[in-house]
Amino acid sequence: MTSPTITVWNEFVHERDSDVVADIYPDGIHAVIADALEEHGFETQTATLDEPEHGLTEDVLDDTDVLTWWGHAAHDQVDDHIVERVKERVLDGMGLLVLHSAHYSKIFKSLMGTTCSLKWREAAERERLWIVEPSHPIVSGLDDDYIELEEAEMYGERFDVPAPETLVFNSWFEGGEVFRSGCCYRRGAGKVFYFRPGHETYPVYHDESIQQVLANACEWAAAGENQPSPTYGNADPIEDIDTSDDRTVH
Amino acid sequence: MTSPTITVWNEFVHERDSDVVADIYPDGIHAVIADALEEHGFETQTATLDEPEHGLTEDVLDDTDVLTWWGHAAHDQVDDHIVERVKERVLDGMGLLVLHSAHYSKIFKSLMGTTCSLKWREAAERERLWIVEPSHPIVSGLDDDYIELEEAEMYGERFDVPAPETLVFNSWFEGGEVFRSGCCYRRGAGKVFYFRPGHETYPVYHDESIQQVLANACEWAAAGENQPSPTYGNADPIEDIDTSDDRTVH
Amino acid sequence: MTSPTITVWNEFVHERDSDVVADIYPDGIHAVIADALEEHGFETQTATLDEPEHGLTEDVLDDTDVLTWWGHAAHDQVDDHIVERVKERVLDGMGLLVLHSAHYSKIFKSLMGTTCSLKWREAAERERLWIVEPSHPIVSGLDDDYIELEEAEMYGERFDVPAPETLVFNSWFEGGEVFRSGCCYRRGAGKVFYFRPGHETYPVYHDESIQQVLANACEWAAAGENQPSPTYGNADPIEDIDTSDDRTVH
Amino acid sequence: MTSPTITVWNEFVHERDSDVVADIYPDGIHAVIADALEEHGFETQTATLDEPEHGLTEDVLDDTDVLTWWGHAAHDQVDDHIVERVKERVLDGMGLLVLHSAHYSKIFKSLMGTTCSLKWREAAERERLWIVEPSHPIVSGLDDDYIELEEAEMYGERFDVPAPETLVFNSWFEGGEVFRSGCCYRRGAGKVFYFRPGHETYPVYHDESIQQVLANACEWAAAGENQPSPTYGNADPIEDIDTSDDRTVH
């Protein structure tokens, strides 16, 4: 099997506006994520908000098995037309990784159908992501019962999302909150993984365990080459039944 | 506990355009559903597409515990602003029953995040809705292992919705298809039930078992009087932690 | 509707062996739970390990809508025959509340099919049970986003249970762990709720919020009066099909 | 990654007792399944009821990534000790495929916690297994929206199992019933797939689509090489908390 191709999308705003962020991600969060995924054997490309069509042209998406999405300050600058395009691809089988503050992205809210609200706090506090389902491929290769991050933004329950099909990580925060931090969904023919960590002012995406999870999630979210495509719409009966009834208003 | 108030919404188009439908539902599908729910002890009111704000004013929704939704021919005539209003109420705790062809309504697609597509056929064929979860309150009072409808429109898999939290009914069709016919969801603080039967040219809503399910579903979907309201947004730590870190771009 | 009858079962060992426990529960944990449920309007009766048939005779179970189960030191003294009897009743529709250390009870392990193992620590530490699903009746009447217990035994992930149908509470512990503390299951025609708090050396069952949850859970777990009873076994075809085939080894 | 090793278990009774079955499976159902899995690239071995320890010695299980289980006439001849051994391995990460009439096997009932009862009928009738989740790897490579079997034993709802984490197939039967035919579960660190087809008097396991599903399910159920192993039991606090409390009865 050829390696899946990952398109790493980033709004790429904070890295240009904030020295704190630029120090951690001089070439952007997307560059660090893309490098990590390449080291794990994926083909990668990046795309950012300020490119034409946000870098998410039909051609780019045609060549994307999994799209990762990081956004925070500029959710409302993402063109609705592009959001719709991405959504169609997800429902058609493209994988989607929704990262950290992208819980409030248009694409995630549209796929979830809820507000995706939560509690939050920036206090560089400790987070511990406990593994809930050891048999899920997304936690493969993790050495401990949890991933510990010394500095994290807190996200706390209630997280206003539909209950995930599989809850993979469950987070503890120093300040007293918990959060469903790794959530797997199916939407249409596509798979969606929400992964909580990733605040821009802490070096989260440099963490090897976080990179391992991202790589695992890309592998999980990519559609298999032979994934079936369901058919929809008006259908003739398969069995031999009487179809002479003509009471129809269609 | 006072009885929940149900608002029965109907686009009310076929009943005026088609003699076949008018014979079955002379005052509209909504009238038959509202009467049935009243007989089961609920307060009811009705609302239709052609009323101002489609009959779904702020006041009406303020007085609604559960909204039932029937639409088919005029989904795109429903104002986006009203859809958004209804969605906010659902996420805030109002129950929603999505009936039959309303699988393609704006409100349902928006709450599901998927296309809500399916296979369909009008052949007045037999449907049998098998009970999958006998312990769910929505099937209370059903005497048999299934509800049988002699004449139904076929809806077939794949039904492009997120997997329900609880699958209550599973339908068999004469022509060879199956369908997840009773699907329970939570969205925000609200509950949503999709119930498949209800084609306009067959007298489905006159069926006592179907009426029983509708009444059960209203009871289930209504928020309790003391349902908690989660808080969202920026949160102070509950534990005594160091909050002096000032690396923020918010 | 008549009020459900709750049978409160307790192994009733620690209260007799430990002064610390006896001070908190002089008449046993079961007495405090039964009193609380009565104040919430339920009919109650109690049963303990040392009674004949552990107090769970056919007659008692015939008169039980919901059974609550507390055990810790004497799981292996519970007769397998009685466990089997209780299990049959649950699968036949009786509700079951599994409390705290009863995660290791024979009845819970048998209904879950897993080890039901977890991490634990007795350090009188703080626990905070966050509400995950505000629309679930089990959290009705709770005033805050969480229940806080100043002194609790820690139970930590991974909790080796099947993922619950609905995760209602998610716990934070002072020492750094999280735990799925309120888990709803359907098993057969019955409903099962696992509720984490309840360590014998802290006065957990005297807490009003905990009592509220217990009452809510009894209400939720009780089968409705008209719950259907599925039929099983050899079945004649409903449709008119050819049944002349005689290749059978039954 | 090396190929997973599959152990194909069969009670191997009908093939010796019935000419009808022997004509279809002269070397046993296990031989046909093992051959098919080998053609799909797996290492395979077989084991049967009449072997010492039913062929499921510690050594054999040590060398098994996924166990497939077919039984019907002799469920109660399977030694409880071996069932317990298999269960421990599943909970420890071994995959398990439960085939057709093995719904009533001791191992499946023990892992599910329910009766696993259903309706059944032998009439060589048509079955159509509709794909419910196209994004699940178990349906990879299927060309149509369903698998059709011209001759099948009917299994009908209600199927008394816990709701699966993922429902992959949903079956239609000529005689009027439906059935959840492909059910995915996690139990402990292991994955379990129940797959309905496989009646002994019809040549179901010779069907290429059925073989494809079996191969896919083995791939899905096999634990990854780097799957984490959760730790359980008494745990020191990770955070610096006061542990001086000594109210304990442990």
mmCIF file of C-alpha atoms in Angstrom, chain D residues 7-10 54 56 67-71 75 78 82-83 86 96-100 102 105-107:
data_model
loop_
_atom_site.group_PDB
_atom_site.id
_atom_site.type_symbol
_atom_site.label_atom_id
_atom_site.label_comp_id
_atom_site.label_asym_id
_atom_site.label_seq_id
_atom_site.Cartn_x
_atom_site.Cartn_y
_atom_site.Cartn_z
ATOM 1 C CA THR D 7 -6.044 -19.860 14.853
ATOM 2 C CA VAL D 8 -9.204 -21.246 13.307
ATOM 3 C CA TRP D 9 -11.202 -23.189 15.856
ATOM 4 C CA ASN D 10 -14.081 -25.495 14.985
ATOM 5 C CA HIS D 54 -9.479 -28.496 22.406
ATOM 6 C CA LEU D 56 -6.061 -24.391 22.516
ATOM 7 C CA LEU D 67 -8.881 -16.698 17.140
ATOM 8 C CA THR D 68 -11.927 -17.554 15.033
ATOM 9 C CA TRP D 69 -14.629 -19.642 16.691
ATOM 10 C CA TRP D 70 -17.266 -21.861 15.088
ATOM 11 C CA GLY D 71 -19.482 -24.036 17.270
ATOM 12 C CA HIS D 75 -21.064 -25.696 23.126
ATOM 13 C CA VAL D 78 -16.141 -26.975 25.701
ATOM 14 C CA ILE D 82 -10.324 -23.494 28.329
ATOM 15 C CA VAL D 83 -13.060 -20.896 27.964
ATOM 16 C CA VAL D 86 -9.402 -17.912 25.919
ATOM 17 C CA LEU D 96 -11.729 -12.970 18.477
ATOM 18 C CA LEU D 97 -14.060 -13.657 15.560
ATOM 19 C CA VAL D 98 -17.310 -15.237 16.672
ATOM 20 C CA LEU D 99 -18.985 -16.973 13.766
ATOM 21 C CA HIS D 100 -22.669 -17.699 13.220
ATOM 22 C CA ALA D 102 -21.117 -19.409 18.050
ATOM 23 C CA SER D 105 -20.751 -20.311 22.640
ATOM 24 C CA LYS D 106 -19.588 -20.015 26.226
ATOM 25 C CA ILE D 107 -16.831 -17.624 25.251
#
